[in-house]
Amino acid sequence: MRIGVLTGGGDAPGLNAAIRAIFKRCEKYGYEVIGIRRGWAGMLNKEFFKLKPEDVKDIVGRGGTILKTSRTNPLKIPGGIEKVSKNFREMGLDALIAIGGDDTLSVAKALSDVGLKVVGVPKTIDNDVSETDATIGFDTAVNMAMRVIENLKDTAESHDRVFLIEIMGRYAGWIALYSGVAAGADLILIPEEPFKIENVINFVKKRLEKGEKSTVIVVAEGALIKDYKGPVTKDTEVDQFGHVRLGGIGEFLAKKIKESLGVETRAVAPAHIIRGGPPTAFDRFMATRYGIAAVDLVRDGKFGMMVALRGGEIVTVPLSKALSKSKNVTPNLYDEAKTFFE
Ligand code: F6P
């Protein structure tokens, strides 16, 4: 058996742990593992190599992906799916394990729909893939973001400043919510709950009146302002999956607060800093279990499926179900966080 493995979309800590687990499980079964470089770009251009034991040695704790990644979308390239299918056959693959978020997995599903033997592993720091409690990289990103917020809290308090900390997560507020609560942020703004600018200004004003001279606000990069058309963006260019580059909401709000209240207000966007570095033990362990389960799916001939985590158990779900909608922060969860907005 010859199994291909690729990582697509944004890199995420824990990818290497999954690749290592896939290799090791395959080694046990006597399967050959083919590493595809740069996600779907590697399938389109036949960029691949046979993985060897030394490739996966000591990579369990390394961030990024040894296979490299890209945001290439064969569905957007004329004849792309046909080309990937042809290369799949020419590369002699019996099956392919695609590790990625909803974008990468949507291509995996399209290939599965045309009969290719594909299984998926959920990865994204954004944690917005449905049917799974967690995606590879989310826990590490939360922990990194938490530390950034805590560091900025020190400065905010020492200098009596207002800080807006803009956190990645695309159209979901998972990272902002978890890290904000964990770091004791004063306010957290997420895409799931559009807000009014005047409410944010009033929030800071009330704190000042109470004698709280510093305020730390965590704002998800995709947070939405009520009555505004869409999120604040850096530019209008979209990637091959149709996503515009988010960012700028922190600076935007900082300016509004400074203008209205005259207080020293700063915006910081850690951006990709929370997407790199060594994965947490949770991510390493979960990614390892995902890798093992993905190989077992191939062994059992169960294709068009994604491995997932549910209540501590590794389960499998159809890719179609996992991709039917994105997973967002529930109103209940956000309500719990509101307990600390004061
Ligand atoms: O999906 C992961 C993510 O880090 C998002 O949180 C963010 O919006 C996006 O990727 C950034 O993508 P890129 O690194 O391609 O600019």
Short mmCIF file of C-alpha atoms and ligand atoms in Angstrom, two decimals:
data_model
loop_
_atom_site.label_atom_id
_atom_site.label_comp_id
_atom_site.label_asym_id
_atom_site.label_seq_id
_atom_site.Cartn_x
_atom_site.Cartn_y
_atom_site.Cartn_z
CA MET A 1 0.00 0.00 0.00
CA ARG A 2 1.32 3.46 -0.95
CA ILE A 3 -0.24 6.34 0.99
CA GLY A 4 0.20 10.02 0.18
CA VAL A 5 0.03 12.72 2.85
CA LEU A 6 -0.25 16.47 2.42
CA THR A 7 -0.78 19.56 4.57
CA GLY A 8 -2.77 22.47 3.11
CA GLY A 9 -3.84 25.97 4.16
CA GLY A 10 -2.20 27.95 6.97
CA ASP A 11 0.47 26.09 8.91
CA ALA A 12 -0.40 25.05 12.45
CA PRO A 13 1.55 23.64 15.38
CA GLY A 14 0.94 19.90 15.62
CA LEU A 15 1.09 19.13 11.89
CA ASN A 16 4.47 17.45 12.25
CA ALA A 17 3.17 15.30 15.11
CA ALA A 18 0.39 14.07 12.80
CA ILE A 19 2.83 13.38 9.93
CA ARG A 20 5.09 11.43 12.28
CA ALA A 21 2.15 9.37 13.58
CA ILE A 22 1.00 8.61 10.03
CA PHE A 23 4.49 7.45 9.11
CA LYS A 24 4.90 5.31 12.21
CA ARG A 25 1.48 3.66 11.88
CA CYS A 26 2.16 2.94 8.21
CA GLU A 27 5.58 1.53 9.11
CA LYS A 28 3.84 -0.91 11.48
CA TYR A 29 1.50 -2.05 8.70
CA GLY A 30 4.29 -2.20 6.10
CA TYR A 31 2.79 0.68 4.06
CA GLU A 32 4.89 3.15 2.11
CA VAL A 33 4.32 6.89 2.82
CA ILE A 34 4.66 9.52 0.12
CA GLY A 35 5.03 13.12 1.31
CA ILE A 36 3.33 15.60 -1.03
CA ARG A 37 4.92 19.05 -0.91
CA ARG A 38 3.01 22.34 -0.55
CA GLY A 39 -0.51 20.98 -0.19
CA TRP A 40 -2.64 20.70 -3.32
CA ALA A 41 0.09 22.48 -5.31
CA GLY A 42 2.19 19.35 -4.86
CA MET A 43 -0.60 17.15 -6.24
CA LEU A 44 -0.98 19.45 -9.25
CA ASN A 45 2.76 19.58 -9.94
CA LYS A 46 3.76 16.12 -8.77
CA GLU A 47 6.05 17.40 -6.03
CA PHE A 48 6.51 14.36 -3.85
CA PHE A 49 9.07 12.21 -2.10
CA LYS A 50 9.17 8.94 -0.23
CA LEU A 51 9.18 9.64 3.50
CA LYS A 52 12.00 7.97 5.40
CA PRO A 53 12.41 7.34 9.13
CA GLU A 54 14.94 10.19 9.41
CA ASP A 55 12.37 12.66 7.98
CA VAL A 56 10.09 12.17 10.96
CA LYS A 57 12.77 11.81 13.64
CA ASP A 58 12.45 14.44 16.37
CA ILE A 59 9.68 16.39 14.64
CA VAL A 60 6.88 15.75 17.15
CA GLY A 61 7.59 19.02 18.97
CA ARG A 62 8.35 21.17 15.94
CA GLY A 63 5.93 23.84 14.70
CA GLY A 64 5.09 24.38 11.01
CA THR A 65 5.03 21.47 8.59
CA ILE A 66 7.96 19.53 7.15
CA LEU A 67 5.85 18.97 4.02
CA LYS A 68 5.34 22.72 3.49
CA THR A 69 1.94 24.12 2.66
CA SER A 70 0.07 26.44 0.31
CA ARG A 71 -3.38 27.87 -0.30
CA THR A 72 -3.59 26.39 -3.81
CA ASN A 73 -7.13 25.37 -4.75
CA PRO A 74 -7.45 22.84 -7.62
CA LEU A 75 -11.19 23.62 -7.76
CA LYS A 76 -10.28 27.12 -8.98
CA ILE A 77 -7.90 25.91 -11.66
CA PRO A 78 -9.45 24.78 -14.96
CA GLY A 79 -9.08 21.00 -15.12
CA GLY A 80 -7.55 21.04 -11.63
CA ILE A 81 -9.47 18.08 -10.21
CA GLU A 82 -8.79 16.00 -13.33
CA LYS A 83 -5.08 16.84 -13.09
CA VAL A 84 -4.93 15.86 -9.41
CA SER A 85 -6.77 12.61 -10.21
CA LYS A 86 -4.37 11.82 -13.05
CA ASN A 87 -1.32 12.57 -10.90
CA PHE A 88 -2.77 10.50 -8.07
CA ARG A 89 -2.78 7.50 -10.42
CA GLU A 90 0.61 8.29 -11.98
CA MET A 91 2.17 8.63 -8.54
CA GLY A 92 0.88 5.15 -7.80
CA LEU A 93 -1.06 6.25 -4.72
CA ASP A 94 -3.54 3.86 -3.16
CA ALA A 95 -4.90 6.53 -0.85
CA LEU A 96 -4.31 10.11 0.25
CA ILE A 97 -4.49 11.66 3.71
CA ALA A 98 -5.23 15.40 3.49
CA ILE A 99 -4.53 17.42 6.63
CA GLY A 100 -6.16 20.82 6.61
CA GLY A 101 -9.00 23.14 7.47
CA ASP A 102 -12.30 23.54 5.67
CA ASP A 103 -10.61 24.79 2.47
CA THR A 104 -8.20 21.87 2.12
CA LEU A 105 -10.86 19.42 3.20
CA SER A 106 -13.36 20.78 0.67
CA VAL A 107 -10.90 19.77 -2.07
CA ALA A 108 -10.48 16.36 -0.40
CA LYS A 109 -14.26 15.95 -0.52
CA ALA A 110 -14.44 16.95 -4.19
CA LEU A 111 -11.79 14.34 -4.99
CA SER A 112 -13.60 11.74 -2.95
CA ASP A 113 -16.80 12.59 -4.86
CA VAL A 114 -15.04 11.68 -8.12
CA GLY A 115 -13.89 8.36 -6.64
CA LEU A 116 -10.43 9.08 -5.24
CA LYS A 117 -9.56 7.33 -1.99
CA VAL A 118 -9.11 10.25 0.38
CA VAL A 119 -9.44 10.74 4.14
CA GLY A 120 -9.22 14.03 6.05
CA VAL A 121 -7.59 15.23 9.26
CA PRO A 122 -8.88 18.53 10.72
CA LYS A 123 -6.26 21.23 11.21
CA THR A 124 -6.58 24.96 11.75
CA ILE A 125 -5.74 27.32 14.57
CA ASP A 126 -9.23 28.83 13.96
CA ASN A 127 -11.01 25.70 15.31
CA ASP A 128 -13.94 26.33 12.97
CA VAL A 129 -14.31 22.83 11.48
CA SER A 130 -17.63 21.22 12.43
CA GLU A 131 -18.15 17.77 13.93
CA THR A 132 -14.96 17.89 15.96
CA ASP A 133 -14.23 19.36 19.39
CA ALA A 134 -10.80 20.53 18.29
CA THR A 135 -8.56 21.01 15.28
CA ILE A 136 -4.79 20.67 15.21
CA GLY A 137 -3.10 23.93 16.26
CA PHE A 138 -6.00 25.55 18.10
CA ASP A 139 -4.77 24.77 21.62
CA THR A 140 -1.26 26.04 20.87
CA ALA A 141 -2.59 29.25 19.29
CA VAL A 142 -4.80 29.85 22.34
CA ASN A 143 -1.87 29.40 24.70
CA MET A 144 0.35 31.68 22.62
CA ALA A 145 -2.38 34.34 22.43
CA MET A 146 -3.00 34.07 26.17
CA ARG A 147 0.66 34.82 26.87
CA VAL A 148 0.65 37.80 24.49
CA ILE A 149 -2.45 39.23 26.19
CA GLU A 150 -0.92 38.72 29.64
CA ASN A 151 2.27 40.49 28.57
CA LEU A 152 0.30 43.43 27.20
CA LYS A 153 -1.76 43.58 30.39
CA ASP A 154 1.45 44.33 32.29
CA THR A 155 2.18 47.30 30.03
CA ALA A 156 -1.44 48.46 29.99
CA GLU A 157 -1.49 48.56 33.79
CA SER A 158 1.95 50.10 34.21
CA HIS A 159 1.24 52.92 31.74
CA ASP A 160 -2.50 53.39 32.32
CA ARG A 161 -3.22 52.57 28.69
CA VAL A 162 -6.00 51.02 26.70
CA PHE A 163 -4.87 48.10 24.55
CA LEU A 164 -6.73 46.55 21.64
CA ILE A 165 -5.29 43.12 20.91
CA GLU A 166 -6.33 41.73 17.55
CA ILE A 167 -6.33 37.95 17.39
CA MET A 168 -6.51 35.70 14.31
CA GLY A 169 -9.34 33.23 13.82
CA ARG A 170 -10.94 34.26 10.54
CA TYR A 171 -14.76 34.35 10.90
CA ALA A 172 -14.81 32.48 14.21
CA GLY A 173 -14.06 33.88 17.66
CA TRP A 174 -12.68 30.72 19.25
CA ILE A 175 -9.08 31.82 19.78
CA ALA A 176 -10.07 35.31 20.95
CA LEU A 177 -12.64 33.92 23.37
CA TYR A 178 -10.51 31.18 24.93
CA SER A 179 -7.34 33.25 25.20
CA GLY A 180 -9.20 36.38 26.33
CA VAL A 181 -10.99 34.59 29.16
CA ALA A 182 -7.83 32.69 30.13
CA ALA A 183 -5.75 35.89 30.29
CA GLY A 184 -8.40 37.94 32.10
CA ALA A 185 -9.19 40.41 29.31
CA ASP A 186 -11.68 43.14 30.22
CA LEU A 187 -13.69 42.77 27.02
CA ILE A 188 -13.72 40.29 24.14
CA LEU A 189 -15.24 41.05 20.73
CA ILE A 190 -15.95 38.17 18.36
CA PRO A 191 -17.48 37.81 14.87
CA GLU A 192 -20.43 35.84 16.24
CA GLU A 193 -21.69 38.89 18.22
CA PRO A 194 -21.57 42.08 16.15
CA PHE A 195 -21.05 45.15 18.35
CA LYS A 196 -21.61 48.89 18.27
CA ILE A 197 -18.58 51.19 18.39
CA GLU A 198 -20.31 53.48 20.88
CA ASN A 199 -20.79 50.51 23.27
CA VAL A 200 -17.08 49.79 23.24
CA ILE A 201 -16.27 53.45 23.88
CA ASN A 202 -18.82 53.54 26.72
CA PHE A 203 -17.33 50.39 28.18
CA VAL A 204 -13.90 52.06 28.45
CA LYS A 205 -15.48 55.30 29.70
CA LYS A 206 -17.30 53.49 32.51
CA ARG A 207 -14.09 51.77 33.54
CA LEU A 208 -12.31 55.14 33.66
CA GLU A 209 -15.14 56.52 35.82
CA LYS A 210 -14.70 53.56 38.17
CA GLY A 211 -11.01 54.43 38.45
CA GLU A 212 -9.81 51.62 36.17
CA LYS A 213 -7.15 53.44 34.20
CA SER A 214 -6.16 50.54 31.99
CA THR A 215 -8.34 48.38 29.77
CA VAL A 216 -7.43 45.34 27.73
CA ILE A 217 -9.78 44.50 24.89
CA VAL A 218 -9.31 41.36 22.83
CA VAL A 219 -10.83 41.68 19.38
CA ALA A 220 -11.06 38.82 16.91
CA GLU A 221 -9.73 39.82 13.47
CA GLY A 222 -13.12 38.99 11.96
CA ALA A 223 -15.21 40.81 14.58
CA LEU A 224 -18.13 42.64 13.03
CA ILE A 225 -19.36 46.15 13.70
CA LYS A 226 -23.16 46.37 13.68
CA ASP A 227 -24.51 48.01 10.52
CA TYR A 228 -21.12 47.83 8.79
CA LYS A 229 -20.76 45.81 5.64
CA GLY A 230 -18.48 42.90 6.55
CA PRO A 231 -15.30 42.83 8.61
CA VAL A 232 -12.48 45.38 8.52
CA THR A 233 -9.88 44.24 5.98
CA LYS A 234 -6.33 45.18 5.03
CA ASP A 235 -6.89 44.90 1.29
CA THR A 236 -9.47 43.62 -1.17
CA GLU A 237 -7.39 40.85 -2.71
CA VAL A 238 -8.75 37.35 -2.16
CA ASP A 239 -6.90 34.03 -2.06
CA GLN A 240 -7.83 31.02 -4.21
CA PHE A 241 -10.47 30.01 -1.68
CA GLY A 242 -12.10 33.44 -1.85
CA HIS A 243 -10.86 34.71 1.52
CA VAL A 244 -9.92 38.32 1.89
CA ARG A 245 -7.00 39.14 4.22
CA LEU A 246 -8.50 40.23 7.53
CA GLY A 247 -6.91 42.68 9.92
CA GLY A 248 -7.15 46.27 11.04
CA ILE A 249 -10.13 46.16 13.39
CA GLY A 250 -7.83 46.68 16.42
CA GLU A 251 -6.27 49.84 14.97
CA PHE A 252 -9.68 51.06 13.83
CA LEU A 253 -11.18 50.76 17.31
CA ALA A 254 -8.10 52.17 19.02
CA LYS A 255 -8.41 55.31 16.91
CA LYS A 256 -12.12 55.69 17.75
CA ILE A 257 -11.49 55.27 21.49
CA LYS A 258 -8.59 57.75 21.49
CA GLU A 259 -10.61 60.30 19.52
CA SER A 260 -13.64 60.02 21.84
CA LEU A 261 -12.00 59.70 25.24
CA GLY A 262 -8.55 61.20 24.75
CA VAL A 263 -6.87 58.28 26.51
CA GLU A 264 -3.67 56.68 25.35
CA THR A 265 -4.83 53.73 23.27
CA ARG A 266 -2.65 51.24 21.44
CA ALA A 267 -3.41 48.42 19.05
CA VAL A 268 -1.31 45.27 18.80
CA ALA A 269 -1.86 42.44 16.34
CA PRO A 270 0.26 39.39 17.15
CA ALA A 271 -0.97 37.90 13.85
CA HIS A 272 1.10 34.87 12.78
CA ILE A 273 3.11 34.87 16.02
CA ILE A 274 0.37 32.72 17.58
CA ARG A 275 0.50 30.27 14.65
CA GLY A 276 4.11 29.20 15.08
CA GLY A 277 6.34 27.59 17.67
CA PRO A 278 6.30 24.27 19.48
CA PRO A 279 2.84 22.72 19.82
CA THR A 280 1.33 22.18 23.27
CA ALA A 281 1.22 18.63 24.66
CA PHE A 282 -2.52 18.61 23.90
CA ASP A 283 -1.96 19.39 20.22
CA ARG A 284 0.89 16.89 19.92
CA PHE A 285 -1.16 14.14 21.52
CA MET A 286 -4.37 14.85 19.63
CA ALA A 287 -2.54 15.19 16.29
CA THR A 288 -0.81 11.87 16.98
CA ARG A 289 -4.14 10.16 17.62
CA TYR A 290 -5.59 11.77 14.47
CA GLY A 291 -2.66 10.47 12.41
CA ILE A 292 -3.07 6.94 13.72
CA ALA A 293 -6.84 7.00 13.16
CA ALA A 294 -6.43 8.32 9.60
CA VAL A 295 -4.14 5.41 8.65
CA ASP A 296 -6.60 2.99 10.24
CA LEU A 297 -9.39 4.48 8.11
CA VAL A 298 -7.30 3.79 5.01
CA ARG A 299 -6.55 0.25 6.21
CA ASP A 300 -10.29 -0.33 6.71
CA GLY A 301 -11.15 1.14 3.31
CA LYS A 302 -13.29 3.93 4.78
CA PHE A 303 -12.85 6.88 2.43
CA GLY A 304 -14.53 10.27 2.21
CA MET A 305 -14.27 10.43 6.00
CA MET A 306 -12.59 12.78 8.49
CA VAL A 307 -11.15 11.85 11.86
CA ALA A 308 -12.49 13.93 14.74
CA LEU A 309 -12.36 14.37 18.51
CA ARG A 310 -15.57 14.10 20.51
CA GLY A 311 -15.56 14.08 24.28
CA GLY A 312 -12.07 12.64 24.44
CA GLU A 313 -12.78 9.89 21.89
CA ILE A 314 -11.45 9.74 18.35
CA VAL A 315 -14.37 9.21 15.99
CA THR A 316 -14.89 9.41 12.23
CA VAL A 317 -17.40 11.56 10.37
CA PRO A 318 -18.23 11.96 6.68
CA LEU A 319 -16.32 14.87 5.13
CA SER A 320 -19.64 16.10 3.72
CA LYS A 321 -21.06 16.47 7.23
CA ALA A 322 -17.97 18.18 8.64
CA LEU A 323 -18.04 20.68 5.77
CA SER A 324 -21.77 21.38 5.74
CA LYS A 325 -21.31 24.42 8.01
CA SER A 326 -18.54 26.06 9.96
CA LYS A 327 -18.31 25.72 13.73
CA ASN A 328 -18.83 28.96 15.58
CA VAL A 329 -18.87 30.20 19.17
CA THR A 330 -22.32 29.62 20.64
CA PRO A 331 -24.29 32.43 22.32
CA ASN A 332 -24.14 30.42 25.57
CA LEU A 333 -20.38 30.32 25.59
CA TYR A 334 -20.13 34.03 24.85
CA ASP A 335 -22.64 34.74 27.64
CA GLU A 336 -20.37 32.93 30.09
CA ALA A 337 -17.48 35.15 29.01
CA LYS A 338 -19.62 38.28 29.54
CA THR A 339 -19.45 37.53 33.30
CA PHE A 340 -15.98 39.10 33.19
CA PHE A 341 -16.74 42.14 31.02
CA GLU A 342 -16.73 44.88 33.65
O1 F6P B 1 -6.78 30.00 8.98
C1 F6P B 1 -5.68 30.32 9.77
C2 F6P B 1 -5.34 31.77 9.66
O2 F6P B 1 -4.22 32.02 10.47
C3 F6P B 1 -6.49 32.73 10.00
O3 F6P B 1 -6.66 32.89 11.38
C4 F6P B 1 -6.03 33.98 9.29
O4 F6P B 1 -7.09 34.84 8.97
C5 F6P B 1 -5.39 33.43 8.03
O5 F6P B 1 -5.01 32.10 8.33
C6 F6P B 1 -4.19 34.18 7.56
O6 F6P B 1 -3.75 33.59 6.41
P1 F6P B 1 -2.35 33.92 5.71
O7 F6P B 1 -1.27 33.37 6.59
O8 F6P B 1 -2.43 33.20 4.41
O9 F6P B 1 -2.29 35.39 5.58
#
